[in-house]
Amino acid sequence: SSDVLEAIENVIQDVLKSLAQKKAPVLTLAKRSDWRNVEFKDSVGLQMTPRYTTKQIRSDCPRSAPTFALMLKILSMIYKMVQSNTYATKRDIYYSDTQLFGSQSVVDNIINDISCMLKIPRRSLHILSTTKGFVAGNLIYTEEDGTKVNCTCSATAVTVPSNVQGIKNLISHAKFMLIVEKDATFQRLLDDDFCNKLSPCIMITGRGVPDLNTRLLVRKLWDSFKIPIFTLMDADPHGVEIMCIYKYGSVSMSFEAHHLTVPSVKWLGLLPSDLERLNIRKDALIPFSKQDQTKLASIQKRPYIACQPMWKKELEIMAASKLKAEIQVLTSLSSDYLSRVYLPNKLQFGGWI
């Protein structure tokens, strides 16, 4: 915590120095969402380059002055929380003055910019994000406050903890981990008792694009158990994008790649080639929208696709057919096809890439 306080004090001293010299204070930030500031490394995923381009948040420019003020406001809130060893969620910060902040996304962006500027992970800033992910299966752990959590598969899942760094005493006999894109599929697999039927496993869902805590938990479980991690996504560009976030990270959070990515993640399904192999009826598939085409084209150009020839092939099948499918399409074969046939066969015969 003394590192965090010192980092914030340095920023404020620079502001005071500028004022003493009768200059307008400026905050310098990395351009987090710029692909040119990101490099791809096989063992890490997308990480920020050491020499990145920056932007300035000036206090004397009408366009950036409000952002400058909000950054100082949030820095002062972080400083107080670290000093008093208290925590707040991003929502708490927004609701402390909704008029001032204007929207939750403004707060989220500033917090990520501050984390990147100070080179300190968000958790160390005492800011927790609200969790939306679920975990179930063969896993027991203790939360920071001493609460014991048992995720052993039952009809209900456990919410991903909001302070993943604080969990300890992780115990599991799971043979693999399954990341499921959507909540509906996750719940269906829970109902079918999938975690216990085949062999003990851990299931996780970020319920769409994963939040930070879900990604941190996947990484923590990988560091703890080093078991295979498979993803179950829709066969569409959006599903591929989500899988890439778990595996390689995202551009805007590339400054934290080392804590968030798991490059060993495997694509289990739903593969575009599966649709043909299983003779899925054409009328059960969904035609591409313009947005799908744009997203797929952008994914195909990404640096990590070049080192994944099998993925490249699957994306080419998708691009050629201009058709997508949700995992639910498997129910057209039989209601429990996913848990009874599809997943057991894939896991037994190595049907992942």
Short mmCIF file of C-alpha atoms in Angstrom, two decimals:
data_model
loop_
_atom_site.label_atom_id
_atom_site.label_comp_id
_atom_site.label_asym_id
_atom_site.label_seq_id
_atom_site.Cartn_x
_atom_site.Cartn_y
_atom_site.Cartn_z
CA SER A 1 0.00 0.00 0.00
CA SER A 2 2.92 2.37 0.60
CA ASP A 3 3.83 1.93 -3.10
CA VAL A 4 0.33 3.02 -4.10
CA LEU A 5 0.40 6.07 -1.81
CA GLU A 6 3.84 7.03 -3.09
CA ALA A 7 2.77 6.68 -6.74
CA ILE A 8 -0.25 8.96 -6.15
CA GLU A 9 1.88 11.47 -4.20
CA ASN A 10 4.31 11.65 -7.14
CA VAL A 11 1.47 12.51 -9.51
CA ILE A 12 0.19 15.24 -7.16
CA GLN A 13 3.71 16.64 -6.64
CA ASP A 14 4.07 17.01 -10.43
CA VAL A 15 0.75 18.89 -10.51
CA LEU A 16 1.93 21.20 -7.68
CA LYS A 17 5.30 21.73 -9.36
CA SER A 18 3.58 22.86 -12.58
CA LEU A 19 1.34 25.25 -10.63
CA ALA A 20 4.36 26.68 -8.78
CA GLN A 21 5.98 27.37 -12.17
CA LYS A 22 2.73 29.00 -13.33
CA LYS A 23 2.26 26.22 -15.92
CA ALA A 24 -0.97 24.32 -16.56
CA PRO A 25 -0.69 20.82 -15.00
CA VAL A 26 -0.84 17.88 -17.40
CA LEU A 27 -1.38 14.13 -16.86
CA THR A 28 0.26 11.80 -19.39
CA LEU A 29 -1.52 8.54 -20.19
CA ALA A 30 -0.81 5.58 -22.44
CA LYS A 31 -3.20 5.20 -25.37
CA ARG A 32 -4.65 1.96 -24.07
CA SER A 33 -6.92 1.15 -27.00
CA ASP A 34 -4.36 1.64 -29.74
CA TRP A 35 -3.23 -1.59 -31.46
CA ARG A 36 0.10 0.12 -32.22
CA ASN A 37 0.86 0.10 -28.48
CA VAL A 38 0.34 -3.64 -28.24
CA GLU A 39 2.63 -6.52 -29.12
CA PHE A 40 1.75 -10.18 -29.31
CA LYS A 41 3.84 -12.64 -27.37
CA ASP A 42 2.95 -16.32 -27.58
CA SER A 43 3.51 -17.01 -23.88
CA VAL A 44 1.61 -13.95 -22.60
CA GLY A 45 -0.85 -12.83 -25.25
CA LEU A 46 -1.40 -9.16 -26.01
CA GLN A 47 0.88 -6.98 -23.91
CA MET A 48 1.66 -3.28 -23.95
CA THR A 49 4.90 -2.36 -25.68
CA PRO A 50 7.62 -0.78 -23.48
CA ARG A 51 7.64 2.31 -25.74
CA TYR A 52 3.99 3.20 -26.14
CA THR A 53 2.40 6.35 -27.56
CA THR A 54 0.77 8.64 -25.02
CA LYS A 55 -1.92 11.28 -24.82
CA GLN A 56 -2.06 14.29 -22.55
CA ILE A 57 -4.94 15.24 -20.29
CA ARG A 58 -4.46 18.97 -19.96
CA SER A 59 -6.01 21.11 -17.25
CA ASP A 60 -6.11 24.21 -19.48
CA CYS A 61 -7.96 22.71 -22.44
CA PRO A 62 -11.78 22.90 -22.36
CA ARG A 63 -12.08 19.40 -23.86
CA SER A 64 -9.85 17.57 -21.39
CA ALA A 65 -10.13 19.74 -18.25
CA PRO A 66 -13.22 17.87 -16.93
CA THR A 67 -11.38 14.51 -17.31
CA PHE A 68 -8.34 16.02 -15.56
CA ALA A 69 -10.54 17.06 -12.62
CA LEU A 70 -12.26 13.66 -12.42
CA MET A 71 -8.91 11.86 -12.44
CA LEU A 72 -7.72 13.94 -9.46
CA LYS A 73 -11.03 13.33 -7.69
CA ILE A 74 -10.76 9.52 -8.11
CA LEU A 75 -7.05 9.60 -7.17
CA SER A 76 -7.98 11.31 -3.90
CA MET A 77 -10.68 8.67 -3.24
CA ILE A 78 -8.17 5.86 -3.88
CA TYR A 79 -5.63 7.56 -1.61
CA LYS A 80 -8.14 7.71 1.27
CA MET A 81 -9.21 4.06 0.77
CA VAL A 82 -5.64 2.76 0.73
CA GLN A 83 -4.83 4.80 3.85
CA SER A 84 -7.86 3.51 5.75
CA ASN A 85 -7.63 -0.02 4.25
CA THR A 86 -11.19 0.13 2.93
CA TYR A 87 -12.49 -1.03 -0.44
CA ALA A 88 -15.12 0.24 -2.88
CA THR A 89 -16.61 -1.09 -6.10
CA LYS A 90 -16.61 0.93 -9.30
CA ARG A 91 -20.36 1.34 -8.78
CA ASP A 92 -19.79 2.77 -5.29
CA ILE A 93 -17.46 5.38 -6.78
CA TYR A 94 -19.97 6.33 -9.49
CA TYR A 95 -22.86 6.56 -6.99
CA SER A 96 -20.81 8.71 -4.62
CA ASP A 97 -21.50 11.57 -7.07
CA THR A 98 -23.54 10.61 -10.13
CA GLN A 99 -23.95 14.26 -11.16
CA LEU A 100 -20.21 14.79 -11.26
CA PHE A 101 -19.27 11.56 -13.06
CA GLY A 102 -22.19 11.50 -15.49
CA SER A 103 -21.99 7.76 -16.27
CA GLN A 104 -20.54 4.49 -15.02
CA SER A 105 -18.42 4.06 -18.17
CA VAL A 106 -16.64 7.37 -17.46
CA VAL A 107 -15.64 6.05 -14.02
CA ASP A 108 -14.58 2.64 -15.44
CA ASN A 109 -12.38 4.28 -18.07
CA ILE A 110 -10.70 6.66 -15.63
CA ILE A 111 -9.97 3.82 -13.19
CA ASN A 112 -8.30 1.78 -15.95
CA ASP A 113 -6.33 4.86 -17.06
CA ILE A 114 -5.17 5.50 -13.47
CA SER A 115 -4.17 1.85 -13.03
CA CYS A 116 -2.18 2.00 -16.27
CA MET A 117 -0.61 5.41 -15.45
CA LEU A 118 0.51 4.33 -11.95
CA LYS A 119 1.49 0.85 -13.25
CA ILE A 120 -0.44 -0.66 -10.35
CA PRO A 121 -3.14 -3.37 -10.77
CA ARG A 122 -6.66 -2.22 -10.05
CA ARG A 123 -7.04 -4.53 -7.02
CA SER A 124 -4.10 -2.80 -5.30
CA LEU A 125 -5.95 0.50 -5.74
CA HIS A 126 -8.63 -0.96 -3.42
CA ILE A 127 -11.22 -0.85 -6.19
CA LEU A 128 -13.29 -3.98 -6.71
CA SER A 129 -15.43 -4.55 -9.76
CA THR A 130 -18.89 -6.01 -9.48
CA THR A 131 -18.77 -9.67 -10.43
CA LYS A 132 -21.12 -11.23 -12.94
CA GLY A 133 -19.40 -14.60 -13.45
CA PHE A 134 -20.28 -17.98 -11.92
CA VAL A 135 -18.16 -20.98 -10.94
CA ALA A 136 -19.25 -24.55 -10.18
CA GLY A 137 -17.73 -27.99 -9.86
CA ASN A 138 -14.89 -29.65 -8.00
CA LEU A 139 -13.45 -26.67 -6.14
CA ILE A 140 -13.16 -25.53 -2.52
CA TYR A 141 -11.44 -22.33 -1.38
CA THR A 142 -11.34 -19.87 1.51
CA GLU A 143 -12.18 -16.21 0.98
CA GLU A 144 -10.08 -13.42 2.45
CA ASP A 145 -12.44 -13.00 5.41
CA GLY A 146 -12.18 -16.72 6.26
CA THR A 147 -15.45 -17.86 4.63
CA LYS A 148 -15.12 -21.38 3.22
CA VAL A 149 -16.68 -21.78 -0.21
CA ASN A 150 -17.60 -25.16 -1.66
CA CYS A 151 -18.47 -25.08 -5.38
CA THR A 152 -19.11 -28.83 -5.64
CA CYS A 153 -21.71 -29.19 -8.31
CA SER A 154 -25.26 -28.74 -7.24
CA ALA A 155 -28.18 -27.04 -8.92
CA THR A 156 -26.78 -23.62 -8.05
CA ALA A 157 -23.46 -22.04 -8.95
CA VAL A 158 -21.28 -19.81 -6.79
CA THR A 159 -20.65 -16.19 -7.76
CA VAL A 160 -17.03 -15.51 -8.71
CA PRO A 161 -15.43 -13.78 -5.67
CA SER A 162 -15.01 -10.00 -5.90
CA ASN A 163 -11.51 -10.19 -4.43
CA VAL A 164 -9.88 -13.06 -6.34
CA GLN A 165 -6.39 -12.12 -5.13
CA GLY A 166 -7.51 -12.71 -1.54
CA ILE A 167 -8.75 -16.31 -1.93
CA LYS A 168 -6.55 -19.08 -0.52
CA ASN A 169 -6.40 -22.80 0.32
CA LEU A 170 -7.68 -23.81 -3.11
CA ILE A 171 -8.45 -27.54 -3.32
CA SER A 172 -9.61 -29.40 -6.43
CA HIS A 173 -9.46 -32.88 -7.97
CA ALA A 174 -10.77 -31.57 -11.30
CA LYS A 175 -9.33 -33.13 -14.44
CA PHE A 176 -10.08 -30.07 -16.59
CA MET A 177 -11.75 -26.67 -16.63
CA LEU A 178 -14.57 -25.68 -18.97
CA ILE A 179 -15.22 -22.02 -19.74
CA VAL A 180 -18.77 -21.60 -21.01
CA GLU A 181 -19.70 -18.46 -22.93
CA LYS A 182 -23.34 -18.15 -21.92
CA ASP A 183 -25.23 -18.44 -18.69
CA ALA A 184 -28.05 -20.49 -20.27
CA THR A 185 -25.65 -23.22 -21.47
CA PHE A 186 -23.84 -23.15 -18.13
CA GLN A 187 -27.12 -23.65 -16.21
CA ARG A 188 -28.14 -26.45 -18.59
CA LEU A 189 -24.86 -28.30 -17.95
CA LEU A 190 -25.38 -27.82 -14.20
CA ASP A 191 -28.88 -29.31 -14.45
CA ASP A 192 -27.44 -32.29 -16.33
CA ASP A 193 -24.86 -32.76 -13.52
CA PHE A 194 -22.07 -32.49 -16.10
CA CYS A 195 -19.40 -31.63 -13.48
CA ASN A 196 -19.57 -35.12 -11.99
CA LYS A 197 -20.80 -37.37 -14.79
CA LEU A 198 -17.73 -37.57 -17.01
CA SER A 199 -14.92 -36.82 -14.59
CA PRO A 200 -14.65 -34.12 -11.93
CA CYS A 201 -14.22 -30.68 -13.52
CA ILE A 202 -14.58 -26.97 -12.82
CA MET A 203 -17.02 -24.92 -14.91
CA ILE A 204 -16.86 -21.16 -15.24
CA THR A 205 -18.96 -18.64 -17.14
CA GLY A 206 -18.35 -14.92 -17.54
CA ARG A 207 -21.93 -14.68 -18.93
CA GLY A 208 -20.78 -13.16 -22.20
CA VAL A 209 -17.75 -10.86 -22.33
CA PRO A 210 -15.95 -11.76 -19.08
CA ASP A 211 -15.44 -9.20 -16.33
CA LEU A 212 -12.04 -8.76 -14.70
CA ASN A 213 -12.78 -11.02 -11.72
CA THR A 214 -13.80 -13.96 -13.92
CA ARG A 215 -10.59 -13.60 -15.94
CA LEU A 216 -8.51 -13.33 -12.75
CA LEU A 217 -10.14 -16.49 -11.38
CA VAL A 218 -9.44 -18.48 -14.56
CA ARG A 219 -5.82 -17.35 -14.35
CA LYS A 220 -5.59 -18.16 -10.62
CA LEU A 221 -7.02 -21.66 -11.17
CA TRP A 222 -4.57 -22.21 -14.01
CA ASP A 223 -1.64 -21.11 -11.82
CA SER A 224 -2.86 -23.35 -8.98
CA PHE A 225 -3.77 -26.57 -10.79
CA LYS A 226 -2.25 -26.45 -14.31
CA ILE A 227 -5.14 -28.54 -15.70
CA PRO A 228 -6.34 -28.30 -19.33
CA ILE A 229 -8.74 -25.41 -19.99
CA PHE A 230 -11.36 -25.73 -22.71
CA THR A 231 -13.82 -23.16 -24.03
CA LEU A 232 -17.39 -23.77 -25.16
CA MET A 233 -18.57 -20.85 -27.28
CA ASP A 234 -21.16 -20.10 -29.95
CA ALA A 235 -19.85 -20.68 -33.47
CA ASP A 236 -19.93 -16.97 -34.32
CA PRO A 237 -17.45 -14.05 -34.39
CA HIS A 238 -18.66 -12.81 -31.00
CA GLY A 239 -17.95 -16.21 -29.39
CA VAL A 240 -14.46 -16.31 -30.96
CA GLU A 241 -13.79 -12.79 -29.68
CA ILE A 242 -14.74 -13.78 -26.11
CA MET A 243 -12.52 -16.87 -26.26
CA CYS A 244 -9.60 -14.71 -27.47
CA ILE A 245 -10.07 -12.41 -24.45
CA TYR A 246 -9.62 -15.37 -22.07
CA LYS A 247 -6.66 -16.72 -24.03
CA TYR A 248 -4.79 -13.65 -25.26
CA GLY A 249 -6.37 -10.71 -23.43
CA SER A 250 -7.82 -7.47 -24.76
CA VAL A 251 -6.12 -4.41 -26.19
CA SER A 252 -7.47 -2.00 -23.57
CA MET A 253 -6.23 -4.17 -20.67
CA SER A 254 -2.93 -5.23 -22.30
CA PHE A 255 -1.02 -3.39 -19.56
CA GLU A 256 -2.25 -6.10 -17.14
CA ALA A 257 -1.83 -9.10 -19.46
CA HIS A 258 0.48 -10.99 -17.08
CA HIS A 259 -2.31 -11.37 -14.50
CA LEU A 260 -5.19 -11.98 -16.87
CA THR A 261 -4.36 -14.16 -19.87
CA VAL A 262 -4.10 -17.95 -20.13
CA PRO A 263 -2.45 -18.75 -23.49
CA SER A 264 -2.95 -22.51 -22.99
CA VAL A 265 -6.76 -22.22 -23.42
CA LYS A 266 -8.13 -24.63 -26.07
CA TRP A 267 -11.12 -24.17 -28.38
CA LEU A 268 -13.36 -27.19 -27.77
CA GLY A 269 -16.49 -26.03 -29.51
CA LEU A 270 -18.74 -25.16 -31.09
CA LEU A 271 -16.40 -25.34 -34.10
CA PRO A 272 -17.66 -24.18 -37.49
CA SER A 273 -16.47 -27.55 -38.88
CA ASP A 274 -18.69 -29.34 -36.31
CA LEU A 275 -21.79 -27.93 -37.97
CA GLU A 276 -20.98 -29.79 -41.19
CA ARG A 277 -19.70 -32.90 -39.41
CA LEU A 278 -22.90 -33.23 -37.37
CA ASN A 279 -25.15 -32.48 -40.35
CA ILE A 280 -26.83 -29.55 -38.60
CA ARG A 281 -29.78 -28.44 -40.72
CA LYS A 282 -29.14 -25.24 -42.67
CA ASP A 283 -32.41 -23.73 -41.44
CA ALA A 284 -31.16 -24.04 -37.85
CA LEU A 285 -28.22 -21.74 -38.66
CA ILE A 286 -28.30 -17.91 -38.59
CA PRO A 287 -27.08 -15.79 -41.54
CA PHE A 288 -24.26 -13.30 -40.84
CA SER A 289 -25.11 -9.65 -40.22
CA LYS A 290 -22.91 -6.87 -41.59
CA GLN A 291 -21.52 -6.49 -38.07
CA ASP A 292 -20.57 -10.20 -37.94
CA GLN A 293 -18.66 -9.88 -41.20
CA THR A 294 -16.73 -6.84 -39.96
CA LYS A 295 -15.88 -8.48 -36.63
CA LEU A 296 -14.73 -11.72 -38.27
CA ALA A 297 -12.54 -9.84 -40.75
CA SER A 298 -10.93 -7.90 -37.89
CA ILE A 299 -10.27 -11.10 -35.86
CA GLN A 300 -8.69 -12.78 -38.91
CA LYS A 301 -6.17 -9.93 -39.14
CA ARG A 302 -5.04 -10.18 -35.50
CA PRO A 303 -1.43 -11.18 -34.82
CA TYR A 304 -2.33 -14.27 -32.77
CA ILE A 305 -4.39 -15.93 -35.51
CA ALA A 306 -1.26 -16.33 -37.66
CA CYS A 307 0.25 -18.72 -35.08
CA GLN A 308 -2.96 -20.78 -34.83
CA PRO A 309 -3.34 -22.53 -38.23
CA MET A 310 -6.25 -24.70 -37.03
CA TRP A 311 -8.15 -21.66 -35.75
CA LYS A 312 -7.42 -19.89 -39.03
CA LYS A 313 -9.01 -22.79 -40.90
CA GLU A 314 -12.15 -22.71 -38.73
CA LEU A 315 -12.53 -18.95 -39.24
CA GLU A 316 -12.19 -19.47 -43.01
CA ILE A 317 -15.01 -22.05 -42.90
CA MET A 318 -17.15 -19.51 -41.02
CA ALA A 319 -16.28 -16.71 -43.44
CA ALA A 320 -17.08 -18.87 -46.48
CA SER A 321 -20.45 -20.07 -45.18
CA LYS A 322 -21.50 -16.65 -43.78
CA LEU A 323 -23.53 -18.63 -41.24
CA LYS A 324 -23.33 -18.76 -37.47
CA ALA A 325 -24.78 -21.03 -34.81
CA GLU A 326 -25.50 -20.87 -31.10
CA ILE A 327 -24.59 -23.84 -28.87
CA GLN A 328 -28.36 -24.39 -28.45
CA VAL A 329 -28.42 -25.57 -32.07
CA LEU A 330 -27.31 -28.99 -30.75
CA THR A 331 -30.74 -29.47 -29.15
CA SER A 332 -32.03 -29.92 -32.72
CA LEU A 333 -30.26 -33.33 -32.57
CA SER A 334 -31.62 -34.21 -29.10
CA SER A 335 -32.42 -32.29 -25.93
CA ASP A 336 -29.38 -33.50 -23.96
CA TYR A 337 -27.01 -33.97 -26.93
CA LEU A 338 -24.51 -31.41 -25.56
CA SER A 339 -23.86 -33.12 -22.22
CA ARG A 340 -24.56 -36.72 -23.25
CA VAL A 341 -22.82 -36.97 -26.63
CA TYR A 342 -21.05 -33.83 -27.85
CA LEU A 343 -18.84 -32.95 -24.85
CA PRO A 344 -17.96 -36.54 -23.79
CA ASN A 345 -16.89 -37.40 -27.37
CA LYS A 346 -14.90 -34.18 -27.78
CA LEU A 347 -13.09 -34.66 -24.47
CA GLN A 348 -12.45 -38.37 -24.99
CA PHE A 349 -11.17 -38.16 -28.57
CA GLY A 350 -9.32 -34.83 -28.40
CA GLY A 351 -11.72 -32.81 -30.51
CA TRP A 352 -10.25 -29.45 -29.55
CA ILE A 353 -7.85 -27.09 -31.29
#
